[in-house]
JSON list of C-alpha atoms in Angstrom, two decimals:
[
{"chain": "A", "resi": 1, "resn": "MET", "atom": "CA", "xyz": [87.40, 116.60, 119.47]},
{"chain": "A", "resi": 2, "resn": "ALA", "atom": "CA", "xyz": [90.36, 118.96, 119.07]},
{"chain": "A", "resi": 3, "resn": "GLN", "atom": "CA", "xyz": [92.07, 117.47, 122.10]},
{"chain": "A", "resi": 4, "resn": "ARG", "atom": "CA", "xyz": [91.64, 113.92, 120.75]},
{"chain": "A", "resi": 5, "resn": "ALA", "atom": "CA", "xyz": [93.18, 115.13, 117.48]},
{"chain": "A", "resi": 6, "resn": "GLY", "atom": "CA", "xyz": [96.31, 116.29, 119.31]},
{"chain": "A", "resi": 7, "resn": "PHE", "atom": "CA", "xyz": [95.65, 119.96, 119.94]},
{"chain": "A", "resi": 8, "resn": "THR", "atom": "CA", "xyz": [97.01, 121.29, 123.24]},
{"chain": "A", "resi": 9, "resn": "LEU", "atom": "CA", "xyz": [94.71, 123.18, 125.58]},
{"chain": "A", "resi": 10, "resn": "ALA", "atom": "CA", "xyz": [96.52, 126.41, 124.66]},
{"chain": "A", "resi": 11, "resn": "GLU", "atom": "CA", "xyz": [95.89, 125.73, 120.97]},
{"chain": "A", "resi": 12, "resn": "ILE", "atom": "CA", "xyz": [92.22, 124.97, 121.62]},
{"chain": "A", "resi": 13, "resn": "THR", "atom": "CA", "xyz": [91.91, 128.21, 123.57]},
{"chain": "A", "resi": 14, "resn": "GLN", "atom": "CA", "xyz": [93.42, 130.04, 120.61]},
{"chain": "A", "resi": 15, "resn": "LEU", "atom": "CA", "xyz": [91.01, 128.33, 118.22]},
{"chain": "A", "resi": 16, "resn": "LEU", "atom": "CA", "xyz": [87.99, 129.32, 120.30]},
{"chain": "A", "resi": 17, "resn": "ALA", "atom": "CA", "xyz": [89.13, 132.81, 121.29]},
{"chain": "A", "resi": 18, "resn": "GLY", "atom": "CA", "xyz": [87.60, 134.57, 118.31]},
{"chain": "A", "resi": 19, "resn": "ASN", "atom": "CA", "xyz": [90.12, 137.39, 118.62]},
{"chain": "A", "resi": 20, "resn": "ALA", "atom": "CA", "xyz": [90.25, 139.16, 115.25]},
{"chain": "A", "resi": 21, "resn": "THR", "atom": "CA", "xyz": [93.26, 141.39, 115.84]},
{"chain": "A", "resi": 22, "resn": "PRO", "atom": "CA", "xyz": [95.92, 141.15, 113.13]},
{"chain": "A", "resi": 23, "resn": "SER", "atom": "CA", "xyz": [98.35, 139.54, 115.57]},
{"chain": "A", "resi": 24, "resn": "ALA", "atom": "CA", "xyz": [95.82, 136.94, 116.74]},
{"chain": "A", "resi": 25, "resn": "THR", "atom": "CA", "xyz": [94.77, 136.21, 113.16]},
{"chain": "A", "resi": 26, "resn": "ARG", "atom": "CA", "xyz": [98.40, 135.69, 112.15]},
{"chain": "A", "resi": 27, "resn": "GLN", "atom": "CA", "xyz": [98.98, 133.37, 115.14]},
{"chain": "A", "resi": 28, "resn": "TRP", "atom": "CA", "xyz": [95.85, 131.40, 114.28]},
{"chain": "A", "resi": 29, "resn": "ARG", "atom": "CA", "xyz": [96.94, 131.04, 110.65]},
{"chain": "A", "resi": 30, "resn": "ASP", "atom": "CA", "xyz": [100.42, 129.92, 111.72]},
{"chain": "A", "resi": 31, "resn": "MET", "atom": "CA", "xyz": [98.98, 127.32, 114.07]},
{"chain": "A", "resi": 32, "resn": "ALA", "atom": "CA", "xyz": [96.48, 126.10, 111.46]},
{"chain": "A", "resi": 33, "resn": "THR", "atom": "CA", "xyz": [99.25, 125.77, 108.88]},
{"chain": "A", "resi": 34, "resn": "ARG", "atom": "CA", "xyz": [101.30, 123.70, 111.34]},
{"chain": "A", "resi": 35, "resn": "LYS", "atom": "CA", "xyz": [98.37, 121.56, 112.44]},
{"chain": "A", "resi": 36, "resn": "LEU", "atom": "CA", "xyz": [96.91, 120.59, 109.06]},
{"chain": "A", "resi": 37, "resn": "PRO", "atom": "CA", "xyz": [99.65, 118.04, 108.26]},
{"chain": "A", "resi": 38, "resn": "GLU", "atom": "CA", "xyz": [99.28, 116.58, 111.76]},
{"chain": "A", "resi": 39, "resn": "LEU", "atom": "CA", "xyz": [95.52, 116.28, 111.26]},
{"chain": "A", "resi": 40, "resn": "ASP", "atom": "CA", "xyz": [96.06, 114.62, 107.88]},
{"chain": "A", "resi": 41, "resn": "ARG", "atom": "CA", "xyz": [98.39, 112.04, 109.51]},
{"chain": "A", "resi": 42, "resn": "HIS", "atom": "CA", "xyz": [95.86, 111.45, 112.30]},
{"chain": "A", "resi": 43, "resn": "ILE", "atom": "CA", "xyz": [93.07, 110.92, 109.75]},
{"chain": "A", "resi": 44, "resn": "ALA", "atom": "CA", "xyz": [95.22, 108.53, 107.67]},
{"chain": "A", "resi": 45, "resn": "GLN", "atom": "CA", "xyz": [96.20, 106.49, 110.75]},
{"chain": "A", "resi": 46, "resn": "THR", "atom": "CA", "xyz": [92.58, 106.33, 111.90]},
{"chain": "A", "resi": 47, "resn": "ARG", "atom": "CA", "xyz": [91.48, 105.11, 108.46]},
{"chain": "A", "resi": 48, "resn": "VAL", "atom": "CA", "xyz": [94.14, 102.39, 108.51]},
{"chain": "A", "resi": 49, "resn": "LEU", "atom": "CA", "xyz": [93.01, 101.28, 111.96]},
{"chain": "A", "resi": 50, "resn": "ARG", "atom": "CA", "xyz": [89.36, 101.34, 110.91]},
{"chain": "A", "resi": 51, "resn": "GLN", "atom": "CA", "xyz": [90.15, 99.16, 107.89]},
{"chain": "A", "resi": 52, "resn": "ALA", "atom": "CA", "xyz": [92.16, 96.75, 110.05]},
{"chain": "A", "resi": 53, "resn": "VAL", "atom": "CA", "xyz": [89.25, 96.40, 112.47]},
{"chain": "A", "resi": 54, "resn": "ALA", "atom": "CA", "xyz": [86.81, 95.85, 109.57]},
{"chain": "A", "resi": 55, "resn": "ASP", "atom": "CA", "xyz": [89.16, 93.27, 108.01]},
{"chain": "A", "resi": 56, "resn": "CYS", "atom": "CA", "xyz": [89.55, 91.45, 111.30]},
{"chain": "A", "resi": 57, "resn": "LEU", "atom": "CA", "xyz": [85.79, 91.45, 111.79]},
{"chain": "A", "resi": 58, "resn": "GLU", "atom": "CA", "xyz": [85.34, 90.01, 108.29]},
{"chain": "A", "resi": 59, "resn": "CYS", "atom": "CA", "xyz": [87.92, 87.33, 108.99]},
{"chain": "A", "resi": 60, "resn": "GLY", "atom": "CA", "xyz": [86.18, 86.39, 112.22]},
{"chain": "A", "resi": 61, "resn": "CYS", "atom": "CA", "xyz": [89.38, 85.72, 114.11]},
{"chain": "A", "resi": 62, "resn": "MET", "atom": "CA", "xyz": [89.12, 88.87, 116.24]},
{"chain": "A", "resi": 63, "resn": "ASN", "atom": "CA", "xyz": [92.87, 88.87, 116.77]},
{"chain": "A", "resi": 64, "resn": "PHE", "atom": "CA", "xyz": [95.09, 91.33, 114.91]},
{"chain": "A", "resi": 65, "resn": "ASP", "atom": "CA", "xyz": [98.18, 89.17, 115.46]},
{"chain": "A", "resi": 66, "resn": "GLN", "atom": "CA", "xyz": [96.64, 86.10, 113.83]},
{"chain": "A", "resi": 67, "resn": "CYS", "atom": "CA", "xyz": [94.24, 87.63, 111.31]},
{"chain": "A", "resi": 68, "resn": "ALA", "atom": "CA", "xyz": [94.87, 86.10, 107.89]},
{"chain": "A", "resi": 69, "resn": "LEU", "atom": "CA", "xyz": [93.48, 89.20, 106.17]},
{"chain": "A", "resi": 70, "resn": "LEU", "atom": "CA", "xyz": [95.99, 91.46, 107.91]},
{"chain": "A", "resi": 71, "resn": "GLN", "atom": "CA", "xyz": [99.02, 89.29, 107.26]},
{"chain": "A", "resi": 72, "resn": "THR", "atom": "CA", "xyz": [101.70, 90.62, 104.96]},
{"chain": "A", "resi": 73, "resn": "PRO", "atom": "CA", "xyz": [104.41, 88.42, 103.45]},
{"chain": "A", "resi": 74, "resn": "ASP", "atom": "CA", "xyz": [106.88, 89.53, 106.13]},
{"chain": "A", "resi": 75, "resn": "THR", "atom": "CA", "xyz": [104.43, 88.84, 109.03]},
{"chain": "A", "resi": 76, "resn": "ALA", "atom": "CA", "xyz": [102.87, 85.59, 107.83]},
{"chain": "A", "resi": 77, "resn": "PRO", "atom": "CA", "xyz": [103.47, 82.62, 110.14]}
]
């Protein structure tokens, strides 16, 4: 799950290490602080995609390029 969310293998290792030394704790906090905004962006993008798929399914066209529900004024044919 962490890898799909954009964590590197080194970051995942750090997350799972369980090292409670002050240095390791500080590194973990620094990484977590950096990663939270990335995770928020990933979640927001996934929600947008989920809604687009649901809208396209509701429309019945099954084609993002031609879906009337996904058209914006600047993309309408």
